[in-house]
């Protein structure tokens, strides 16, 4: 059974911080890429960040580079997204996703998804 469960979303003011968590349940996570995507109302799903679990290699969307950090805790099998200097345009539902042997920024290549957690940034 593969299950991804996001948490940590909420309402914050511009300039604030949030840390999202994705609890990962799968037999072997080490061969997977974990990623965060987001989707605002009326907009297409947007890549945020990804990490190849085994090596820790990462990639980020230009819009969040230097503000967001993806990380993982191997012991807890949990993926995090630390979000600093939040802006109103970061408002979206954030989704955790997983796919084998990729470091992709394309949503359709990911085979497993969480339910999403809402992040709202007020001005």
Coordinates of N, CA, C and O in Angstrom, one line a residue:
X1 N 0.8 -1.2 0.0 CA 0.0 0.0 0.0 C 0.9 1.2 0.0 O 1.8 1.3 0.8
X2 N 0.6 2.2 -0.9 CA 1.3 3.5 -0.9 C 0.3 4.5 -0.5 O -0.8 4.7 -1.0
X3 N 0.8 5.4 0.4 CA -0.1 6.4 0.9 C 0.8 7.7 1.2 O 1.8 7.6 1.9
X4 N 0.3 8.8 0.8 CA 0.9 10.1 1.1 C -0.1 11.0 1.8 O -1.2 11.2 1.2
X5 N 0.3 11.5 2.9 CA -0.6 12.4 3.7 C 0.0 13.7 4.0 O 1.0 13.7 4.8
X6 N -0.5 14.8 3.5 CA 0.1 16.1 3.7 C -0.5 16.7 5.0 O -1.7 16.4 5.3
X7 N 0.2 17.6 5.6 CA -0.3 18.4 6.8 C 0.6 19.6 6.9 O 1.6 19.7 6.2
X8 N 0.1 20.5 7.7 CA 0.9 21.7 8.0 C 0.4 23.0 7.3 O 1.0 24.1 7.6
X9 N -0.6 22.9 6.4 CA -1.1 24.1 5.8 C -1.8 25.0 6.8 O -2.2 24.6 7.9
X10 N -2.1 26.2 6.3 CA -2.8 27.2 7.1 C -2.8 28.5 6.5 O -2.5 28.7 5.4
X11 N -3.2 29.5 7.4 CA -3.3 30.9 7.0 C -2.2 31.7 7.6 O -2.0 31.6 8.9
X12 N -1.4 32.4 6.8 CA -0.3 33.2 7.3 C -0.3 34.5 6.6 O -0.8 34.7 5.5
X13 N 0.4 35.5 7.2 CA 0.5 36.8 6.6 C 1.8 36.8 5.7 O 2.7 36.0 5.8
X14 N 1.8 37.6 4.7 CA 2.9 37.8 3.8 C 4.2 38.0 4.6 O 4.2 38.8 5.5
X15 N 5.2 37.3 4.2 CA 6.5 37.4 4.9 C 6.7 36.3 5.9 O 7.8 36.1 6.4
X16 N 5.6 35.6 6.3 CA 5.7 34.5 7.2 C 6.2 33.2 6.7 O 6.6 33.1 5.5
X17 N 6.2 32.2 7.5 CA 6.7 30.9 7.2 C 5.7 29.8 7.6 O 4.9 29.9 8.5
X18 N 5.8 28.7 6.8 CA 5.1 27.4 7.1 C 6.0 26.3 6.8 O 6.8 26.4 5.9
X19 N 5.8 25.2 7.5 CA 6.5 23.9 7.1 C 5.4 22.9 6.8 O 4.6 22.5 7.7
X20 N 5.4 22.4 5.6 CA 4.5 21.3 5.2 C 5.1 20.0 5.4 O 6.3 19.8 5.2
X21 N 4.4 19.0 5.8 CA 4.9 17.6 6.0 C 4.1 16.7 5.1 O 2.9 16.9 4.8
X22 N 4.8 15.7 4.6 CA 4.1 14.6 3.8 C 4.6 13.3 4.4 O 5.8 12.9 4.3
X23 N 3.7 12.6 5.1 CA 4.0 11.3 5.7 C 3.9 10.2 4.6 O 2.9 10.1 3.9
X24 N 5.0 9.5 4.4 CA 5.1 8.6 3.3 C 5.0 7.2 3.8 O 5.8 6.7 4.6
X25 N 4.0 6.4 3.2 CA 3.9 5.0 3.5 C 4.0 4.2 2.3 O 3.1 4.2 1.4
X26 N 5.1 3.5 2.1 CA 5.3 2.6 1.0 C 6.4 1.6 1.3 O 7.3 1.9 2.2
X27 N 6.5 0.4 0.7 CA 7.4 -0.6 1.1 C 8.9 -0.1 1.0 O 9.7 -0.4 1.9
X28 N 9.2 0.6 -0.1 CA 10.6 1.1 -0.3 C 10.6 2.4 -0.9 O 10.1 2.6 -2.0
X29 N 11.0 3.4 -0.2 CA 10.9 4.8 -0.7 C 12.3 5.2 -1.3 O 12.3 6.2 -2.0
X30 N 13.3 4.5 -1.1 CA 14.7 5.0 -1.5 C 14.9 5.1 -3.0 O 15.7 5.8 -3.4
X31 N 14.1 4.4 -3.8 CA 14.2 4.5 -5.3 C 13.2 5.5 -5.9 O 13.1 5.6 -7.1
X32 N 12.6 6.3 -5.1 CA 11.5 7.2 -5.5 C 12.0 8.7 -5.5 O 12.9 9.1 -4.8
X33 N 11.4 9.5 -6.4 CA 11.4 10.9 -6.4 C 10.2 11.4 -5.6 O 9.1 10.9 -5.9
X34 N 10.4 12.2 -4.6 CA 9.3 12.9 -3.9 C 9.2 14.3 -4.4 O 10.3 15.0 -4.6
X35 N 8.0 14.8 -4.5 CA 7.8 16.2 -5.0 C 6.7 16.9 -4.4 O 5.8 16.3 -3.8
X36 N 6.7 18.2 -4.5 CA 5.6 19.1 -4.1 C 5.1 19.8 -5.3 O 5.9 20.4 -6.1
X37 N 3.8 19.8 -5.5 CA 3.1 20.6 -6.5 C 2.1 21.5 -5.8 O 1.7 21.2 -4.7
X38 N 1.6 22.5 -6.5 CA 0.6 23.4 -6.0 C -0.4 23.8 -7.1 O 0.0 23.8 -8.2
X39 N -1.6 24.0 -6.7 CA -2.7 24.5 -7.6 C -3.6 25.5 -7.0 O -4.2 25.2 -6.0
X40 N -3.6 26.7 -7.6 CA -4.5 27.7 -7.2 C -5.8 27.7 -7.9 O -5.8 27.1 -9.0
X41 N -6.9 28.2 -7.4 CA -8.1 28.2 -8.1 C -8.1 28.8 -9.5 O -7.5 29.9 -9.6
X42 N -8.6 28.1 -10.5 CA -8.6 28.6 -11.8 C -7.3 28.5 -12.5 O -7.2 28.9 -13.7
X43 N -6.2 27.9 -11.9 CA -4.9 27.8 -12.5 C -4.5 26.3 -12.6 O -5.0 25.4 -11.9
X44 N -3.5 26.1 -13.5 CA -3.0 24.7 -13.7 C -2.1 24.3 -12.6 O -1.6 25.2 -11.9
X45 N -2.0 23.0 -12.4 CA -1.1 22.5 -11.3 C 0.4 22.9 -11.7 O 0.8 22.7 -12.8
X46 N 1.1 23.4 -10.7 CA 2.4 23.9 -10.8 C 3.4 23.2 -10.0 O 3.2 22.9 -8.8
X47 N 4.6 22.9 -10.6 CA 5.7 22.2 -9.9 C 6.3 23.2 -8.9 O 6.4 24.4 -9.2
X48 N 6.7 22.7 -7.8 CA 7.3 23.5 -6.7 C 8.7 23.0 -6.4 O 9.7 23.8 -6.5
X49 N 8.8 21.7 -6.0 CA 10.1 21.2 -5.7 C 10.1 19.7 -5.7 O 9.1 19.1 -5.6
X50 N 11.3 19.1 -5.9 CA 11.4 17.6 -6.0 C 12.7 17.2 -5.4 O 13.7 17.9 -5.4
X51 N 12.7 16.0 -4.9 CA 13.9 15.4 -4.3 C 14.0 13.9 -4.7 O 13.0 13.2 -4.5
X52 N 15.1 13.4 -5.2 CA 15.4 12.0 -5.3 C 15.8 11.5 -3.9 O 16.8 11.9 -3.4
X53 N 15.0 10.6 -3.4 CA 15.1 10.2 -2.0 C 16.5 9.7 -1.7 O 17.1 10.0 -0.7
X54 N 17.0 8.8 -2.5 CA 18.2 8.1 -2.3 C 19.4 9.0 -2.1 O 20.2 8.9 -1.2
X55 N 19.6 10.0 -3.1 CA 20.8 10.8 -3.1 C 20.6 12.2 -2.4 O 21.5 12.8 -2.0
X56 N 19.3 12.6 -2.3 CA 19.0 13.9 -1.8 C 19.1 15.0 -2.8 O 19.0 16.2 -2.4
X57 N 19.3 14.7 -4.1 CA 19.4 15.7 -5.1 C 18.0 16.4 -5.2 O 17.0 15.7 -5.1
X58 N 18.0 17.7 -5.5 CA 16.8 18.5 -5.5 C 16.7 19.3 -6.7 O 17.8 19.6 -7.4
X59 N 15.5 19.8 -7.0 CA 15.3 20.8 -8.0 C 14.1 21.7 -7.5 O 13.3 21.2 -6.8
X60 N 14.1 22.9 -8.0 CA 13.1 23.9 -7.5 C 12.6 24.7 -8.7 O 13.3 25.0 -9.7
X61 N 11.3 25.1 -8.6 CA 10.8 26.0 -9.5 C 11.4 27.4 -9.3 O 11.7 27.7 -8.1
X62 N 11.6 28.1 -10.4 CA 12.2 29.5 -10.2 C 11.4 30.4 -9.3 O 12.0 31.2 -8.6
X63 N 10.1 30.2 -9.2 CA 9.3 31.1 -8.4 C 9.5 30.9 -6.9 O 9.1 31.8 -6.1
X64 N 10.1 29.7 -6.5 CA 10.2 29.5 -5.1 C 11.7 29.3 -4.7 O 12.0 29.1 -3.5
X65 N 12.6 29.3 -5.7 CA 14.0 29.1 -5.4 C 14.5 30.2 -4.4 O 14.2 31.4 -4.5
X66 N 15.3 29.8 -3.4 CA 15.8 30.6 -2.4 C 14.8 30.9 -1.3 O 15.2 31.6 -0.3
X67 N 13.6 30.5 -1.4 CA 12.6 30.7 -0.4 C 12.1 29.4 0.2 O 11.8 29.3 1.4
X68 N 12.0 28.4 -0.6 CA 11.5 27.1 -0.2 C 12.6 26.1 -0.1 O 13.5 26.1 -0.9
X69 N 12.5 25.1 0.8 CA 13.4 24.0 0.9 C 12.7 22.7 1.0 O 11.9 22.6 1.9
X70 N 13.0 21.7 0.2 CA 12.5 20.4 0.3 C 13.5 19.5 1.1 O 14.7 19.7 0.8
X71 N 13.1 18.7 2.0 CA 14.0 17.9 2.7 C 13.2 16.6 3.1 O 12.0 16.5 2.9
X72 N 14.0 15.6 3.7 CA 13.3 14.4 4.1 C 14.0 13.9 5.4 O 15.2 14.2 5.7
X73 N 13.2 13.2 6.2 CA 13.7 12.5 7.4 C 13.5 11.0 7.1 O 12.4 10.5 7.1
X74 N 14.7 10.4 6.9 CA 14.6 9.0 6.5 C 14.0 8.1 7.6 O 13.3 7.1 7.3
X75 N 14.3 8.4 8.9 CA 13.8 7.6 10.0 C 12.3 7.7 10.1 O 11.6 6.7 10.4
X76 N 11.8 8.9 9.8 CA 10.3 9.1 9.9 C 9.6 8.8 8.6 O 8.4 8.9 8.5
X77 N 10.4 8.6 7.5 CA 9.9 8.5 6.1 C 8.9 9.7 5.9 O 7.7 9.5 5.5
X78 N 9.4 10.9 6.1 CA 8.5 12.1 5.9 C 9.3 13.1 5.1 O 10.5 13.3 5.2
X79 N 8.6 13.7 4.2 CA 9.1 14.8 3.3 C 8.6 16.1 3.8 O 7.4 16.2 4.1
X80 N 9.4 17.1 3.8 CA 9.0 18.4 4.3 C 9.2 19.5 3.2 O 10.0 19.3 2.3
X81 N 8.4 20.5 3.3 CA 8.6 21.7 2.4 C 8.6 22.9 3.4 O 7.5 23.3 3.9
X82 N 9.8 23.4 3.6 CA 9.9 24.6 4.4 C 9.7 25.8 3.5 O 10.4 26.0 2.6
X83 N 8.7 26.7 3.9 CA 8.4 27.8 3.1 C 8.6 29.1 3.9 O 7.9 29.3 4.9
X84 N 9.5 29.9 3.4 CA 9.8 31.2 4.0 C 9.5 32.3 3.1 O 9.4 32.1 1.9
X85 N 9.4 33.5 3.7 CA 9.1 34.7 2.9 C 7.9 34.5 2.0 O 8.0 34.8 0.8
X86 N 6.9 34.0 2.6 CA 5.7 33.7 1.8 C 5.0 34.9 1.2 O 5.0 36.0 1.8
X87 N 4.5 34.8 0.0 CA 3.9 35.8 -0.8 C 2.4 35.4 -1.1 O 2.1 34.2 -1.1
X88 N 1.5 36.4 -1.3 CA 0.2 36.0 -1.6 C 0.0 35.1 -2.8 O -0.9 34.3 -2.8
X89 N 0.9 35.2 -3.8 CA 0.9 34.4 -4.9 C 1.3 32.9 -4.6 O 1.2 32.1 -5.5
X90 N 1.8 32.6 -3.4 CA 2.0 31.3 -3.0 C 0.7 30.6 -2.6 O 0.8 29.4 -2.3
X91 N -0.4 31.3 -2.5 CA -1.6 30.7 -2.0 C -2.1 29.6 -3.0 O -2.2 29.9 -4.2
X92 N -2.3 28.4 -2.5 CA -2.7 27.3 -3.3 C -3.0 26.1 -2.4 O -2.6 26.1 -1.2
X93 N -3.5 25.0 -3.0 CA -3.5 23.7 -2.4 C -2.2 23.1 -2.8 O -1.8 23.0 -4.0
X94 N -1.4 22.6 -1.8 CA -0.2 22.0 -2.0 C -0.3 20.5 -1.9 O -0.9 19.9 -1.0
X95 N 0.3 19.8 -2.9 CA 0.2 18.3 -3.0 C 1.5 17.7 -2.9 O 2.5 18.1 -3.5
X96 N 1.6 16.6 -2.2 CA 2.8 15.7 -2.2 C 2.6 14.6 -3.2 O 1.5 14.1 -3.4
X97 N 3.7 14.3 -3.9 CA 3.6 13.3 -5.0 C 4.9 12.5 -5.0 O 5.9 12.9 -4.5
X98 N 4.8 11.3 -5.6 CA 5.9 10.3 -5.7 C 5.9 9.6 -7.0 O 4.9 9.3 -7.6
X99 N 7.1 9.4 -7.6 CA 7.3 8.6 -8.8 C 8.7 7.9 -8.7 O 9.6 8.4 -8.1
X100 N 8.8 6.7 -9.3 CA 10.0 6.0 -9.3 C 11.1 6.5 -10.3 O 10.7 6.8 -11.4
X101 N 12.3 6.7 -9.8 CA 13.5 6.9 -10.7 C 13.4 8.1 -11.6 O 13.9 8.1 -12.7
X102 N 12.8 9.1 -11.0 CA 12.7 10.4 -11.8 C 12.9 11.6 -10.9 O 12.8 11.5 -9.7
X103 N 13.3 12.7 -11.5 CA 13.4 14.0 -10.8 C 12.6 15.0 -11.7 O 13.2 16.0 -12.1
X104 N 11.4 14.6 -11.9 CA 10.6 15.3 -12.9 C 9.8 16.5 -12.3 O 9.4 16.5 -11.2
X105 N 9.6 17.5 -13.2 CA 8.7 18.6 -12.8 C 7.4 18.6 -13.6 O 6.6 19.6 -13.6
X106 N 7.1 17.4 -14.1 CA 5.8 17.2 -14.9 C 4.9 16.4 -14.1 O 5.1 15.2 -13.7
X107 N 3.7 17.0 -13.8 CA 2.8 16.3 -12.9 C 2.3 14.9 -13.4 O 2.1 14.0 -12.6
X108 N 2.1 14.8 -14.7 CA 1.5 13.6 -15.2 C 2.5 12.4 -15.1 O 2.0 11.2 -15.2
X109 N 3.7 12.6 -14.8 CA 4.7 11.5 -14.6 C 4.7 10.9 -13.2 O 5.3 9.9 -13.0
X110 N 4.0 11.6 -12.3 CA 3.9 11.1 -10.9 C 2.7 10.2 -10.7 O 1.6 10.5 -11.1
X111 N 3.0 9.0 -10.1 CA 1.9 8.0 -10.0 C 1.2 8.0 -8.7 O 0.1 7.4 -8.6
X112 N 1.7 8.7 -7.7 CA 1.1 8.7 -6.4 C 1.0 10.1 -5.9 O 1.9 10.9 -6.0
X113 N -0.2 10.4 -5.3 CA -0.5 11.7 -4.8 C -1.2 11.7 -3.4 O -1.9 10.8 -3.1
X114 N -0.9 12.8 -2.7 CA -1.6 13.0 -1.4 C -2.9 13.7 -1.7 O -3.2 14.1 -2.8
X115 N -3.6 14.0 -0.6 CA -4.9 14.7 -0.7 C -4.8 16.2 -0.8 O -5.8 16.9 -1.2
X116 N -3.7 16.8 -0.5 CA -3.5 18.2 -0.5 C -3.7 18.9 0.8 O -4.5 18.4 1.6
X117 N -3.1 20.0 1.0 CA -3.2 20.8 2.1 C -3.2 22.3 1.7 O -2.4 22.7 0.9
X118 N -4.2 23.1 2.2 CA -4.4 24.4 1.8 C -3.4 25.4 2.5 O -3.2 25.4 3.7
X119 N -2.7 26.2 1.7 CA -1.9 27.3 2.2 C -2.5 28.6 1.7 O -2.6 28.8 0.5
X120 N -2.8 29.5 2.6 CA -3.3 30.8 2.2 C -2.4 31.9 2.8 O -2.2 31.9 4.0
X121 N -1.9 32.8 2.0 CA -1.1 33.9 2.4 C -1.8 35.2 2.2 O -2.1 35.5 1.0
X122 N -2.0 35.9 3.2 CA -2.7 37.2 3.1 C -1.8 38.3 3.0 O -0.6 38.3 3.5
X123 N -2.2 39.4 2.4 CA -1.4 40.6 2.3 C -1.7 41.6 3.4 O -0.9 42.5 3.7

